[in-house]
Short mmCIF file of C-alpha atoms in Angstrom, two decimals:
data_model
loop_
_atom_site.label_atom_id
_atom_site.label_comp_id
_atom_site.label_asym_id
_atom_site.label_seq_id
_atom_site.Cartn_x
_atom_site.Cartn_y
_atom_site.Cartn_z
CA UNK A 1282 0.00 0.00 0.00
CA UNK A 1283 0.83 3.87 -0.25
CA UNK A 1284 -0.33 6.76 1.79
CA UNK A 1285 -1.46 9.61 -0.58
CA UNK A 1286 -1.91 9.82 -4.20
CA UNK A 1287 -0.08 7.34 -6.71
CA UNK A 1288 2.34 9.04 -9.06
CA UNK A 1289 1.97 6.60 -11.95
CA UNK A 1290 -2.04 6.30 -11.71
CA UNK A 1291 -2.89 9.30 -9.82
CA UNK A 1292 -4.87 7.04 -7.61
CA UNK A 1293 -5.32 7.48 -4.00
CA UNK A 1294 -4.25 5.03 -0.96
CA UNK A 1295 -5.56 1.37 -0.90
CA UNK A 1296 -5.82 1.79 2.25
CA UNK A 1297 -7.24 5.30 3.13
CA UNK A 1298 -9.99 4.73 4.81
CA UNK A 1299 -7.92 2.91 7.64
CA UNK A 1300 -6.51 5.44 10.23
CA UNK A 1301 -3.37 4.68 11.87
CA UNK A 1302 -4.21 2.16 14.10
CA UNK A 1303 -5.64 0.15 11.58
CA UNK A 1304 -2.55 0.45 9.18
CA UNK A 1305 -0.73 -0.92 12.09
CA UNK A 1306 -2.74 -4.20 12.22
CA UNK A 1307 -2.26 -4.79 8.78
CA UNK A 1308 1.29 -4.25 9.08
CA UNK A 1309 1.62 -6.46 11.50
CA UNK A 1310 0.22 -9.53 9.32
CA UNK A 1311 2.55 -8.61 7.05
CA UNK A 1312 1.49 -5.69 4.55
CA UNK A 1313 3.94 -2.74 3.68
CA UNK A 1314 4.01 0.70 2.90
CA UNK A 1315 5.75 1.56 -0.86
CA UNK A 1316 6.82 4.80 -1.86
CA UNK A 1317 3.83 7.25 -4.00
CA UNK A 1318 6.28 6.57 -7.08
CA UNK A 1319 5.84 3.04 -6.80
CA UNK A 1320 4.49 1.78 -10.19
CA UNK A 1321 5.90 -1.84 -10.55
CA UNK A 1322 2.52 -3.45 -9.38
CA UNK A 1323 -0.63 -2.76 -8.36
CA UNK A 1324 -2.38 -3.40 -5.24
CA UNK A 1325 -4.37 -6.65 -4.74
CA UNK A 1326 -6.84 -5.37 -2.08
CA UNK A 1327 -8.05 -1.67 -2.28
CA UNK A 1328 -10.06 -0.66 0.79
CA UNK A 1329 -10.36 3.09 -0.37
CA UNK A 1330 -12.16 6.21 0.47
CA UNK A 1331 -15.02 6.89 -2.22
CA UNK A 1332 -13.14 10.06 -4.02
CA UNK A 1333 -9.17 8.43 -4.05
CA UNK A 1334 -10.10 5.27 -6.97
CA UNK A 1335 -12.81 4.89 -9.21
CA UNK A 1336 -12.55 1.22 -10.97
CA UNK A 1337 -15.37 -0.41 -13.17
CA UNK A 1338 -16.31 -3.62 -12.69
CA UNK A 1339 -14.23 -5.34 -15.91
CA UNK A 1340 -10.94 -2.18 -15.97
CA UNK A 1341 -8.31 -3.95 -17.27
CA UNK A 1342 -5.79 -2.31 -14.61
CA UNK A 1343 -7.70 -2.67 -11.15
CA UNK A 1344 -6.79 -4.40 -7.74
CA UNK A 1345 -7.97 -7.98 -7.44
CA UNK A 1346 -10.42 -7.10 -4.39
CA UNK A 1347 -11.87 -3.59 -4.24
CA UNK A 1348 -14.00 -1.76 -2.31
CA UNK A 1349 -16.40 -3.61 0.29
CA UNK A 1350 -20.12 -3.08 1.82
CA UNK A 1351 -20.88 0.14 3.50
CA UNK A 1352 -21.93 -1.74 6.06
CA UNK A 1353 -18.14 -3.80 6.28
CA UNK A 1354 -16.64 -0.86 7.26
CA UNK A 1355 -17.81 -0.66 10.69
CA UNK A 1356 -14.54 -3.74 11.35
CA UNK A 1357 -12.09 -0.77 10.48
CA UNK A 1358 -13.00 1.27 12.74
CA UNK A 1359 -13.29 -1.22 15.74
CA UNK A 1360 -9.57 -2.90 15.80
CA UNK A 1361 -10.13 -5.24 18.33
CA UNK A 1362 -12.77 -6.54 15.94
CA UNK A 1363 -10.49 -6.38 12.82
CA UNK A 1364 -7.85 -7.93 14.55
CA UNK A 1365 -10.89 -11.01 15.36
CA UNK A 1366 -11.78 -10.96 11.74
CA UNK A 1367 -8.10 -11.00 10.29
CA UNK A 1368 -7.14 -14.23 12.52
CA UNK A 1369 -10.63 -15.88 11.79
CA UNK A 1370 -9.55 -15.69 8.02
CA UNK A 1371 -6.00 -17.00 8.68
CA UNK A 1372 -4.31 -14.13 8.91
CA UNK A 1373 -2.65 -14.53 12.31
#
């Protein structure tokens, strides 16, 4: 993931609508940070806020999995719960 807005793309972070805390849990299963200039991949997950990417449903160049339920983002915001929900899908 990146924080800010992709050089390459001009998208914004994968992970933006994760604050600190929750960065930190991911980091700790083993996601890292690249630099904005970073353009040899793209992510796999994208877990954005509604104004940084914009995919369609077939773009050629999109993450794998991309943005979830309204209702699935109550986990970010709870970390005790995204921790729970991380391990339960094998993550820990």
């Amino acid at each position: 993931f990146w924080q800010g807005k992709q050089m390459t793309h001009g998208w914004g972070s994968p992970l933006g609508k994760l604050h600190k805390q929750g960065l930190k849990v991911f980091q700790a299963y083993g996601w890292h940070q690249v630099p904005c200039s970073h353009r040899d991949s793209i992510p796999v997950f994208s877990w954005a806020t509604r104004k940084a990417l914009d995919f369609a449903a077939n773009a050629d160049l999109a993450p794998l999995i991309r943005q979830l339920p309204q209702a699935s983002t109550s986990v970010l915001d709870d970390k005790v719960l995204l921790e729970e929900c991380m391990a339960r899908a094998g993550f820990a």
